[in-house]
Short mmCIF file of C-alpha atoms and ligand atoms in Angstrom, two decimals:
data_model
loop_
_atom_site.label_atom_id
_atom_site.label_comp_id
_atom_site.label_asym_id
_atom_site.label_seq_id
_atom_site.Cartn_x
_atom_site.Cartn_y
_atom_site.Cartn_z
CA MET A 299 136.69 -243.17 67.02
CA SER A 300 135.35 -244.98 63.96
CA PRO A 301 131.58 -245.27 63.60
CA PRO A 302 130.00 -248.63 64.53
CA ALA A 303 129.97 -251.15 61.71
CA LEU A 304 126.85 -251.32 59.54
CA ARG A 305 124.94 -254.49 60.51
CA VAL A 306 123.74 -256.49 57.51
CA LEU A 307 121.84 -259.76 57.39
CA GLN A 308 122.25 -261.75 54.17
CA VAL A 309 119.45 -264.24 53.44
CA ALA A 310 119.60 -266.95 50.76
CA ALA A 311 118.89 -270.60 50.10
CA GLU A 312 122.42 -271.72 49.21
CA ALA A 313 126.06 -270.70 49.61
CA ALA A 314 129.18 -272.41 48.15
CA PRO A 315 130.88 -274.53 49.26
CA LEU A 316 128.18 -275.62 51.74
CA LEU A 317 125.43 -276.12 49.17
CA LYS A 318 125.48 -275.20 45.49
CA THR A 319 123.16 -275.63 42.54
CA GLY A 320 124.26 -272.59 40.55
CA GLY A 321 125.74 -269.08 40.48
CA LEU A 322 123.65 -267.91 43.47
CA ALA A 323 125.77 -270.12 45.70
CA ASP A 324 129.01 -268.68 44.39
CA VAL A 325 127.70 -265.18 45.19
CA MET A 326 126.60 -266.11 48.68
CA GLY A 327 129.90 -267.82 49.32
CA ALA A 328 131.78 -264.62 48.58
CA LEU A 329 129.61 -261.55 49.22
CA PRO A 330 129.38 -261.77 53.03
CA ALA A 331 133.18 -261.82 53.44
CA ALA A 332 133.57 -259.07 50.83
CA LEU A 333 131.12 -256.88 52.78
CA ARG A 334 133.00 -257.60 55.96
CA GLY A 335 136.12 -256.48 54.08
CA GLN A 336 134.35 -253.15 53.58
CA GLY A 337 133.78 -252.81 57.30
CA ALA A 338 130.26 -254.28 57.63
CA ASP A 339 129.13 -256.50 60.50
CA VAL A 340 127.64 -259.30 58.37
CA ARG A 341 125.64 -262.35 59.25
CA LEU A 342 124.28 -264.98 56.86
CA LEU A 343 120.98 -266.81 57.28
CA LEU A 344 120.48 -270.12 55.49
CA PRO A 345 117.90 -272.94 55.69
CA GLY A 346 118.99 -275.90 57.74
CA PHE A 347 119.92 -278.34 54.97
CA ALA A 348 122.12 -281.18 56.17
CA SER A 349 125.36 -279.84 54.64
CA VAL A 350 124.64 -276.36 56.08
CA LEU A 351 124.10 -277.70 59.58
CA ASP A 352 127.21 -279.85 59.31
CA SER A 353 129.22 -276.70 58.54
CA LEU A 354 127.86 -274.66 61.41
CA SER A 355 130.39 -274.48 64.23
CA PHE A 356 129.86 -273.13 67.78
CA SER A 357 126.15 -273.57 67.24
CA THR A 358 123.63 -272.49 69.83
CA ASP A 359 119.84 -272.14 69.92
CA VAL A 360 118.79 -268.49 69.78
CA THR A 361 115.02 -268.63 69.74
CA THR A 362 112.16 -270.34 67.94
CA VAL A 363 110.11 -269.32 64.95
CA THR A 364 106.41 -270.23 64.96
CA PRO A 365 105.01 -270.20 61.41
CA PRO A 366 101.32 -269.52 60.71
CA TRP A 367 100.67 -273.16 59.74
CA GLY A 368 101.64 -274.34 63.22
CA GLY A 369 104.59 -276.04 64.87
CA SER A 370 107.84 -274.42 65.81
CA SER A 371 111.30 -274.31 64.26
CA ARG A 372 114.68 -273.63 65.86
CA LEU A 373 116.69 -270.55 65.01
CA MET A 374 120.31 -271.38 65.57
CA ALA A 375 123.39 -269.17 65.53
CA GLY A 376 127.00 -270.11 64.93
CA ARG A 377 129.80 -269.63 62.46
CA PHE A 378 130.71 -270.94 59.01
CA ASP A 379 134.45 -271.61 59.00
CA ALA A 380 134.23 -272.65 55.35
CA LEU A 381 133.06 -269.09 54.57
CA GLY A 382 135.92 -267.32 56.24
CA GLY A 383 134.38 -267.55 59.72
CA ILE A 384 131.23 -265.62 58.82
CA GLU A 385 128.74 -265.40 61.66
CA ALA A 386 125.58 -267.26 60.75
CA TYR A 387 122.02 -268.13 61.54
CA VAL A 388 120.35 -271.33 60.41
CA ILE A 389 116.65 -272.00 60.58
CA ARG A 390 116.47 -275.60 61.63
CA ASP A 391 113.46 -277.74 60.79
CA ASP A 392 114.56 -281.24 59.84
CA ALA A 393 111.17 -282.26 58.47
CA MET A 394 111.36 -279.30 56.07
CA PHE A 395 115.00 -279.27 55.04
CA GLN A 396 116.51 -282.72 55.64
CA ARG A 397 115.09 -284.79 52.82
CA ALA A 398 116.56 -287.17 50.29
CA GLY A 399 116.72 -285.21 47.04
CA GLY A 400 117.70 -281.69 46.09
CA PRO A 401 117.10 -278.47 47.98
CA TYR A 402 114.17 -277.42 45.82
CA ALA A 403 112.97 -280.68 44.26
CA ASP A 404 112.82 -284.36 44.97
CA ALA A 405 115.09 -286.98 43.37
CA ARG A 406 112.84 -287.06 40.28
CA GLY A 407 113.07 -283.31 39.85
CA GLN A 408 109.53 -282.57 41.13
CA PRO A 409 109.47 -279.42 43.22
CA TRP A 410 108.63 -280.16 46.84
CA ALA A 411 104.89 -279.65 47.33
CA ASP A 412 105.43 -277.48 50.43
CA ASN A 413 108.10 -275.19 48.97
CA HIS A 414 105.95 -272.16 49.82
CA ARG A 415 106.13 -273.13 53.48
CA ARG A 416 109.80 -274.09 53.39
CA PHE A 417 110.88 -270.74 52.01
CA ALA A 418 108.31 -268.67 53.84
CA LEU A 419 109.97 -270.12 56.91
CA LEU A 420 113.32 -268.74 55.76
CA SER A 421 111.80 -265.26 55.49
CA LEU A 422 110.02 -265.61 58.80
CA ALA A 423 113.37 -266.43 60.37
CA ALA A 424 114.83 -263.27 58.78
CA LEU A 425 111.94 -261.27 60.26
CA ARG A 426 112.61 -262.82 63.68
CA VAL A 427 116.31 -261.87 63.56
CA SER A 428 115.33 -258.38 62.39
CA THR A 429 112.88 -257.81 65.20
CA GLY A 430 114.77 -258.72 68.33
CA GLY A 431 114.83 -262.53 68.03
CA ASP A 432 118.52 -262.42 68.96
CA VAL A 433 119.04 -260.02 71.83
CA GLY A 434 122.72 -259.79 70.98
CA TRP A 435 122.39 -258.64 67.39
CA GLN A 436 119.88 -256.97 65.09
CA PRO A 437 120.48 -255.92 61.49
CA GLN A 438 120.02 -252.44 60.06
CA VAL A 439 119.73 -253.87 56.58
CA ALA A 440 118.22 -257.29 55.66
CA HIS A 441 119.31 -258.34 52.17
CA GLY A 442 117.51 -261.25 50.51
CA HIS A 443 118.44 -263.11 47.34
CA ASP A 444 116.10 -264.62 44.77
CA TRP A 445 112.58 -265.88 45.27
CA HIS A 446 113.52 -268.15 48.15
CA ALA A 447 113.88 -264.98 50.28
CA GLY A 448 111.14 -263.17 48.42
CA LEU A 449 108.68 -262.82 51.28
CA MET A 450 111.22 -261.23 53.61
CA PRO A 451 110.72 -257.67 52.30
CA SER A 452 106.95 -258.04 52.65
CA TYR A 453 107.16 -259.41 56.20
CA LEU A 454 109.48 -256.51 57.15
CA HIS A 455 107.32 -253.93 55.35
CA HIS A 456 104.19 -254.95 57.21
CA ASP A 457 105.78 -255.49 60.62
CA ALA A 458 105.36 -252.59 63.04
CA HIS A 459 108.38 -253.64 65.12
CA ALA A 460 110.69 -253.79 62.04
CA ARG A 461 109.39 -250.39 60.86
CA ARG A 462 109.96 -248.81 64.27
CA ALA A 463 113.47 -250.21 64.31
CA GLY A 464 114.03 -248.78 60.79
CA VAL A 465 115.28 -252.05 59.31
CA ARG A 466 115.77 -251.61 55.56
CA SER A 467 115.25 -254.38 53.06
CA VAL A 468 117.27 -255.00 49.90
CA PHE A 469 116.39 -257.67 47.41
CA THR A 470 118.65 -258.99 44.67
CA VAL A 471 117.27 -260.72 41.58
CA HIS A 472 119.70 -263.36 40.40
CA ASN A 473 117.26 -264.72 37.88
CA LEU A 474 113.82 -263.30 37.17
CA ALA A 475 112.79 -266.52 35.38
CA TYR A 476 112.46 -268.37 38.71
CA GLN A 477 109.69 -266.60 40.58
CA GLY A 478 108.45 -268.88 43.32
CA LEU A 479 104.89 -269.24 41.96
CA PHE A 480 102.34 -271.20 44.02
CA ASP A 481 98.65 -271.98 43.80
CA ALA A 482 96.38 -269.34 45.37
CA ASP A 483 95.50 -271.58 48.36
CA ALA A 484 99.14 -271.28 49.50
CA PHE A 485 98.36 -267.67 50.46
CA SER A 486 96.53 -268.62 53.66
CA ASP A 487 99.73 -270.32 54.94
CA LEU A 488 101.92 -267.25 54.63
CA GLY A 489 100.61 -265.09 57.43
CA LEU A 490 100.26 -262.03 55.22
CA LEU A 491 97.34 -259.65 55.73
CA PRO A 492 94.32 -260.33 53.48
CA GLY A 493 95.03 -257.01 51.74
CA ALA A 494 98.29 -258.50 50.42
CA TRP A 495 96.29 -260.64 48.01
CA GLY A 496 95.36 -259.02 44.68
CA ILE A 497 97.03 -257.28 41.82
CA ASP A 498 98.53 -254.67 44.18
CA GLY A 499 99.95 -257.43 46.36
CA VAL A 500 101.60 -260.84 45.89
CA GLU A 501 99.10 -262.13 43.35
CA PHE A 502 100.43 -262.81 39.90
CA HIS A 503 97.82 -264.09 37.42
CA GLY A 504 95.87 -265.95 40.11
CA LYS A 505 98.96 -267.35 41.82
CA VAL A 506 101.10 -266.33 44.73
CA SER A 507 104.44 -264.93 43.52
CA PHE A 508 107.26 -264.71 46.07
CA MET A 509 109.29 -262.73 43.52
CA LYS A 510 106.55 -260.14 43.00
CA ALA A 511 106.21 -259.73 46.78
CA ALA A 512 109.86 -258.80 46.95
CA LEU A 513 109.81 -256.46 43.96
CA ARG A 514 106.94 -254.52 45.42
CA ASP A 515 107.96 -254.34 49.05
CA ALA A 516 111.72 -254.21 49.16
CA ASP A 517 113.20 -250.80 49.95
CA ALA A 518 115.70 -251.36 47.10
CA VAL A 519 115.87 -253.93 44.28
CA THR A 520 119.12 -254.85 42.63
CA THR A 521 120.14 -257.26 39.99
CA VAL A 522 123.47 -258.80 39.16
CA SER A 523 124.62 -256.75 36.14
CA PRO A 524 123.89 -253.24 34.87
CA ARG A 525 122.67 -254.49 31.53
CA TYR A 526 120.22 -257.00 33.01
CA ALA A 527 118.89 -254.17 35.21
CA GLN A 528 117.88 -252.42 31.99
CA GLU A 529 116.67 -255.57 30.26
CA VAL A 530 114.19 -256.60 32.98
CA LEU A 531 112.27 -253.38 32.40
CA GLY A 532 111.25 -254.67 28.96
CA ALA A 533 108.69 -257.27 27.98
CA ASP A 534 111.33 -259.54 26.47
CA GLN A 535 113.21 -260.18 29.72
CA GLY A 536 110.79 -258.87 32.30
CA ALA A 537 109.03 -262.26 32.65
CA GLY A 538 105.71 -260.48 33.17
CA LEU A 539 107.08 -258.38 36.04
CA GLN A 540 108.45 -255.50 33.98
CA GLY A 541 105.50 -253.31 35.06
CA VAL A 542 106.13 -253.97 38.73
CA LEU A 543 109.79 -253.12 38.28
CA ALA A 544 109.11 -250.03 36.19
CA ALA A 545 106.71 -248.77 38.89
CA ARG A 546 109.56 -248.59 41.44
CA ALA A 547 110.46 -244.94 41.87
CA ASP A 548 114.11 -245.76 42.58
CA GLY A 549 114.42 -248.18 39.66
CA VAL A 550 116.54 -251.33 39.64
CA HIS A 551 120.23 -251.12 40.55
CA GLY A 552 122.65 -253.21 38.53
CA ILE A 553 125.63 -254.39 40.57
CA LEU A 554 127.92 -256.84 38.75
CA ASN A 555 128.91 -260.02 40.54
CA GLY A 556 132.58 -260.64 41.22
CA VAL A 557 134.96 -263.59 41.02
CA ASP A 558 136.09 -265.08 44.32
CA ALA A 559 139.85 -265.19 43.75
CA SER A 560 140.34 -267.48 46.72
CA VAL A 561 138.40 -270.17 44.83
CA TRP A 562 138.74 -269.24 41.15
CA ASN A 563 142.41 -268.54 40.51
CA PRO A 564 144.51 -270.71 38.15
CA ALA A 565 147.67 -269.78 40.01
CA THR A 566 146.49 -271.41 43.23
CA ASP A 567 143.69 -273.80 42.19
CA VAL A 568 144.20 -277.13 43.98
CA HIS A 569 142.06 -279.00 41.46
CA LEU A 570 144.42 -278.45 38.53
CA ALA A 571 147.10 -280.75 37.11
CA LYS A 572 149.39 -277.68 36.94
CA THR A 573 148.83 -274.11 38.07
CA PHE A 574 149.43 -271.18 35.73
CA SER A 575 149.00 -267.42 35.43
CA ALA A 576 149.05 -264.78 32.70
CA ASP A 577 152.87 -264.56 32.77
CA ARG A 578 153.47 -268.31 33.30
CA MET A 579 151.23 -270.07 30.75
CA ALA A 580 153.02 -273.40 30.41
CA GLY A 581 150.75 -275.02 32.99
CA LYS A 582 147.68 -274.41 30.82
CA ARG A 583 149.07 -276.81 28.20
CA ASP A 584 149.41 -279.51 30.85
CA CYS A 585 145.86 -278.79 32.05
CA LYS A 586 144.54 -279.14 28.50
CA ALA A 587 146.32 -282.50 28.02
CA ALA A 588 145.16 -283.71 31.45
CA LEU A 589 141.61 -282.73 30.69
CA GLN A 590 141.62 -284.38 27.28
CA ARG A 591 142.93 -287.58 28.90
CA ALA A 592 140.49 -287.43 31.78
CA VAL A 593 137.35 -287.10 29.65
CA GLY A 594 138.48 -289.38 26.85
CA LEU A 595 139.28 -286.77 24.15
CA ASP A 596 142.26 -287.27 21.81
CA VAL A 597 145.26 -285.69 23.45
CA ASP A 598 145.99 -283.02 20.87
CA ALA A 599 147.52 -279.65 21.80
CA GLU A 600 146.55 -278.18 18.42
CA ALA A 601 142.86 -278.98 18.50
CA LEU A 602 140.89 -275.89 19.56
CA LEU A 603 139.06 -277.14 22.64
CA PHE A 604 135.64 -275.74 23.41
CA GLY A 605 133.86 -276.25 26.72
CA VAL A 606 130.49 -275.89 28.40
CA VAL A 607 129.84 -276.01 32.17
CA SER A 608 126.19 -275.41 32.66
CA ARG A 609 122.77 -276.25 33.88
CA LEU A 610 121.16 -277.82 30.79
CA THR A 611 118.11 -275.58 30.47
CA GLU A 612 116.44 -273.63 27.71
CA GLN A 613 117.90 -270.39 29.13
CA LYS A 614 121.47 -271.41 28.33
CA GLY A 615 121.01 -271.52 24.53
CA LEU A 616 122.83 -274.82 24.24
CA HIS A 617 120.88 -275.91 21.17
CA LEU A 618 123.19 -273.40 19.43
CA VAL A 619 126.24 -275.32 20.68
CA GLN A 620 124.72 -278.54 19.37
CA ALA A 621 124.02 -276.93 16.00
CA LEU A 622 127.62 -275.61 15.84
CA VAL A 623 129.13 -279.07 16.34
CA PRO A 624 129.49 -280.06 12.67
CA ASP A 625 131.31 -276.79 11.90
CA MET A 626 133.45 -277.12 15.01
CA LEU A 627 134.49 -280.67 14.11
CA ALA A 628 135.07 -279.83 10.44
CA ARG A 629 137.54 -277.19 11.56
CA GLY A 630 139.39 -279.67 13.78
CA GLY A 631 137.89 -278.57 17.11
CA GLN A 632 136.89 -280.57 20.15
CA LEU A 633 134.11 -280.09 22.67
CA VAL A 634 133.71 -281.06 26.35
CA VAL A 635 130.37 -280.55 28.08
CA LEU A 636 129.67 -280.88 31.82
CA GLY A 637 126.08 -280.40 32.85
CA SER A 638 122.74 -281.85 33.82
CA GLY A 639 119.13 -280.85 33.56
CA ASP A 640 116.75 -281.11 30.66
CA ALA A 641 116.53 -284.81 29.70
CA SER A 642 116.32 -284.24 25.94
CA MET A 643 119.42 -282.06 26.04
CA GLU A 644 121.28 -284.67 28.09
CA GLN A 645 120.34 -287.27 25.53
CA ALA A 646 121.42 -285.07 22.59
CA PHE A 647 124.87 -284.42 24.10
CA ALA A 648 125.27 -288.06 25.04
CA ALA A 649 124.42 -289.12 21.46
CA MET A 650 126.93 -286.61 20.05
CA ALA A 651 129.67 -287.88 22.33
CA GLN A 652 128.92 -291.41 21.27
CA ALA A 653 128.97 -290.49 17.56
CA HIS A 654 132.29 -288.64 17.88
CA PRO A 655 134.54 -290.47 20.32
CA GLY A 656 137.76 -288.65 20.98
CA ARG A 657 136.28 -285.40 19.66
CA ILE A 658 133.28 -284.78 21.90
CA ALA A 659 133.02 -285.63 25.60
CA PHE A 660 129.96 -285.31 27.77
CA ARG A 661 129.92 -285.63 31.54
CA ILE A 662 126.52 -285.63 33.13
CA GLY A 663 126.04 -284.38 36.67
CA PHE A 664 127.37 -281.67 38.95
CA ASP A 665 131.15 -281.94 39.54
CA GLU A 666 132.91 -278.93 41.05
CA PRO A 667 136.54 -280.20 40.68
CA LEU A 668 135.89 -281.16 37.04
CA ALA A 669 134.40 -277.74 36.40
CA HIS A 670 137.67 -276.15 37.57
CA ARG A 671 139.68 -278.52 35.32
CA ILE A 672 137.49 -277.70 32.36
CA TYR A 673 137.96 -273.93 32.65
CA ALA A 674 141.69 -274.49 33.01
CA GLY A 675 142.00 -276.98 30.10
CA ILE A 676 139.78 -275.48 27.40
CA ASP A 677 140.57 -272.72 24.94
CA VAL A 678 137.04 -271.37 24.57
CA VAL A 679 134.17 -271.44 27.03
CA MET A 680 130.78 -271.28 25.37
CA VAL A 681 127.96 -269.33 26.99
CA PRO A 682 125.40 -268.60 24.25
CA SER A 683 122.57 -267.94 26.73
CA ARG A 684 119.22 -266.68 25.50
CA PHE A 685 119.28 -264.42 28.60
CA GLU A 686 121.88 -264.20 31.35
CA PRO A 687 121.44 -262.03 34.49
CA CYS A 688 125.22 -262.00 35.14
CA GLY A 689 126.81 -265.32 34.30
CA LEU A 690 129.84 -266.52 36.18
CA THR A 691 131.09 -269.16 33.77
CA GLN A 692 132.37 -266.53 31.29
CA LEU A 693 134.14 -264.73 34.20
CA TYR A 694 135.82 -267.98 35.23
CA GLY A 695 136.73 -268.54 31.57
CA LEU A 696 138.41 -265.11 31.43
CA ALA A 697 140.35 -265.81 34.63
CA TYR A 698 141.51 -269.21 33.38
CA GLY A 699 142.47 -268.08 29.87
CA ALA A 700 139.48 -269.73 28.19
CA LEU A 701 138.13 -267.07 25.85
CA PRO A 702 134.32 -266.76 26.21
CA LEU A 703 132.11 -267.17 23.17
CA VAL A 704 128.85 -265.46 24.24
CA HIS A 705 125.52 -263.99 23.18
CA ARG A 706 125.49 -260.25 23.75
CA VAL A 707 122.95 -260.21 26.52
CA GLY A 708 122.80 -259.37 30.26
CA GLY A 709 126.03 -259.78 32.18
CA LEU A 710 127.65 -261.44 29.18
CA ALA A 711 127.39 -258.19 27.27
CA ASP A 712 128.82 -256.31 30.24
CA THR A 713 131.89 -258.49 30.67
CA VAL A 714 133.14 -259.82 27.30
CA VAL A 715 134.64 -257.72 24.50
CA ASP A 716 134.49 -259.16 20.97
CA ALA A 717 137.63 -259.94 19.06
CA SER A 718 136.67 -257.61 16.21
CA LEU A 719 139.49 -255.95 14.26
CA GLU A 720 139.06 -252.64 16.02
CA ASN A 721 138.97 -254.25 19.48
CA LEU A 722 142.03 -256.33 18.62
CA GLN A 723 143.79 -253.19 17.57
CA ASP A 724 143.05 -251.23 20.72
CA GLY A 725 143.83 -254.26 22.90
CA SER A 726 140.39 -254.55 24.51
CA ALA A 727 139.26 -257.86 22.99
CA THR A 728 138.68 -260.74 25.40
CA GLY A 729 136.35 -263.17 23.55
CA PHE A 730 133.79 -263.73 20.82
CA VAL A 731 130.43 -261.98 21.02
CA PHE A 732 127.44 -262.47 18.75
CA HIS A 733 124.52 -260.01 18.73
CA GLU A 734 121.52 -261.69 17.18
CA PHE A 735 120.39 -264.92 18.88
CA SER A 736 120.70 -267.08 15.81
CA LEU A 737 122.80 -269.95 14.52
CA ASP A 738 124.16 -267.75 11.75
CA ALA A 739 125.43 -265.17 14.22
CA ALA A 740 126.86 -267.83 16.53
CA GLN A 741 128.58 -269.45 13.55
CA HIS A 742 130.35 -266.20 12.74
CA ALA A 743 131.61 -266.00 16.34
CA LEU A 744 132.85 -269.59 16.01
CA ARG A 745 134.69 -268.64 12.83
CA ARG A 746 136.31 -265.69 14.60
CA ALA A 747 137.54 -268.07 17.27
CA PHE A 748 139.22 -270.28 14.65
CA ALA A 749 140.55 -267.25 12.76
CA LEU A 750 142.15 -265.91 15.94
CA ARG A 751 143.60 -269.35 16.73
CA ASP A 752 145.38 -269.18 13.35
CA ARG A 753 147.13 -266.02 14.56
CA PRO A 754 148.83 -267.37 17.67
CA VAL A 755 150.47 -264.06 18.65
CA TRP A 756 147.09 -262.32 18.64
CA TRP A 757 145.51 -265.23 20.48
CA ARG A 758 148.09 -264.96 23.24
CA CYS A 759 147.52 -261.18 23.48
CA VAL A 760 143.75 -261.56 23.79
CA ARG A 761 144.18 -264.34 26.35
CA ALA A 762 146.53 -262.19 28.43
CA THR A 763 144.05 -259.31 28.34
CA ALA A 764 141.24 -261.68 29.39
CA MET A 765 143.26 -263.08 32.28
CA GLN A 766 144.15 -259.62 33.50
CA ARG A 767 140.55 -258.44 33.65
CA ARG A 768 139.58 -258.22 37.31
CA PHE A 769 136.05 -258.64 38.51
CA GLY A 770 136.74 -258.19 42.18
CA TRP A 771 134.12 -258.69 44.88
CA ASP A 772 135.53 -255.63 46.58
CA VAL A 773 134.07 -253.47 43.82
CA ALA A 774 130.62 -255.06 44.18
CA ALA A 775 130.77 -254.89 47.97
CA ARG A 776 131.55 -251.16 47.88
CA GLU A 777 128.51 -250.58 45.68
CA TYR A 778 126.23 -252.58 48.00
CA MET A 779 127.60 -250.66 50.97
CA ALA A 780 126.88 -247.33 49.29
CA LEU A 781 123.30 -248.54 48.59
CA TYR A 782 122.79 -249.68 52.20
CA ARG A 783 124.04 -246.29 53.48
CA ARG A 784 121.75 -244.44 51.14
CA LEU A 785 118.75 -246.44 52.32
CA LEU A 786 119.52 -245.81 55.97
CA ARG A 787 119.48 -242.09 55.31
CA VAL A 788 115.96 -242.20 53.72
CA ASN A 789 112.91 -241.85 55.89
CA PHE A 790 110.35 -244.13 54.18
CA ASP A 791 107.58 -243.12 56.52
CA ALA A 792 107.89 -239.40 55.85
P1 LIG B 94 123.40 -270.14 36.74
O1 LIG B 94 123.43 -269.54 38.13
O2 LIG B 94 122.32 -269.63 35.87
O3 LIG B 94 123.45 -271.63 36.74
P2 LIG B 94 126.05 -268.92 36.48
O4 LIG B 94 126.94 -268.79 35.29
O5 LIG B 94 125.73 -267.66 37.21
O6 LIG B 94 124.73 -269.66 35.98
O7 LIG B 94 126.70 -269.88 37.55
C1 LIG B 94 126.87 -271.23 37.32
C2 LIG B 94 127.78 -271.83 38.40
O8 LIG B 94 127.48 -273.22 38.51
C3 LIG B 94 129.22 -271.74 38.04
O9 LIG B 94 129.99 -271.75 39.26
C4 LIG B 94 129.48 -273.03 37.25
O10 LIG B 94 130.84 -273.42 37.27
C5 LIG B 94 128.62 -273.98 38.07
N1 LIG B 94 128.11 -275.14 37.35
C6 LIG B 94 127.10 -275.20 36.46
N2 LIG B 94 126.90 -276.46 36.03
C7 LIG B 94 127.79 -277.22 36.69
C8 LIG B 94 128.07 -278.64 36.73
N3 LIG B 94 127.37 -279.49 36.02
N4 LIG B 94 129.07 -279.05 37.54
C9 LIG B 94 129.80 -278.15 38.30
N5 LIG B 94 129.58 -276.85 38.33
C10 LIG B 94 128.58 -276.37 37.52
#
């Protein structure tokens, strides 16, 4: 008889396709099903945003959660058919989660003033599920993602019932730069013991830090690439928390994200003008022409077409892309940018597109189908991030035959191999990698892209290698399962 399935609760703020603002959603859209594929009994807990509730089928009320600041919220159970039928919990509180604007900020981009309560509620719901809130199911491992679920490990750590039940907590850092920092007076809302305040608790330079709470109290901390797991231990990338991370006896585990091939596969992608694959590349030419037409670029098969699909933030290093534009254009290239965020960056890309009609196109906003068409139509995807925990856009570029041009940092360094002569010779090259974060270094990578383009046989070889690289979620899921099993063997109270 096979052993009973390991019960895992996944806790996050977003999951594609229900709700997406970035890579976290892609991960949460794929990881639960991948873990199920490894034999786990997985449930996913999300906040009750409108699009999440709309996607919950067979919903029933399980219990209520009563937060320290008063009132009562409904814990619902059901199933997300859009996520392969994953069993789910949703913490429903319409006053908290059903608001005009974004999940984290209002329509003007101002973070919601009660974000500490909104996301403490998510963690309180996880605690409730973990401590008998649902008589039919209780996790052995509760796995939270990013600061939105940051208090969950602390609630579990300090809860006698959870400790008796031996529930283990895992916390994954998708981006250490977003920490969930709140004014000190938020602390009294959170229901933590007074001893949790202070340098040995959730306090971070006089503020409450949800991220720090998780890094201290989780039974295991992971991040989304091996290289980033190393980088966060240093001052440069540790965002002030490197000491907290270094103090963890078990370190930080780096588990690389995967690509969900049911969503990101040029052979089956419903958004594309034509599908294609490594051994049937004709469709990519049609995708390029269709993209050029759709965004108002000159339809030109020969122009090397560069693309960016990104949040427009300082992290993404896009000022380098802007600085590369004159060189790119002088060499006959084109550029398409899809993104939104920083107002000055939006203005700069808009001005460039206006100054170079037919050569540069800028689409502002968040547009999932267009993102797919861009990866399929472009020749080079640009990801020159200052730092990058994993990065999914370069992985999508690889899968769609758009060679990534990247800064050698974090997950970008782990997943892209530079088209240097020696890497071309041994057949490992998949893109263009620059080491130093400087315009000069990026410019050399750009020149390598044009040089490779002028050797079409080589280009096709590199592209085929890129498209054949597999970043399967099954690999990541196996690593998470091994970690969960290890944790369940450890007696933390001994
Ligand atoms: P991050 O999570 O830091 O934003 P990732 O590379 O991990 O970066 O993931 C970004 C995800 O968001 C990818 O799926 C990418 O295609 C998507 N994305 C980013 N900006 C946009 C946009 N403007 N429109 C559509 N998708 C976008």
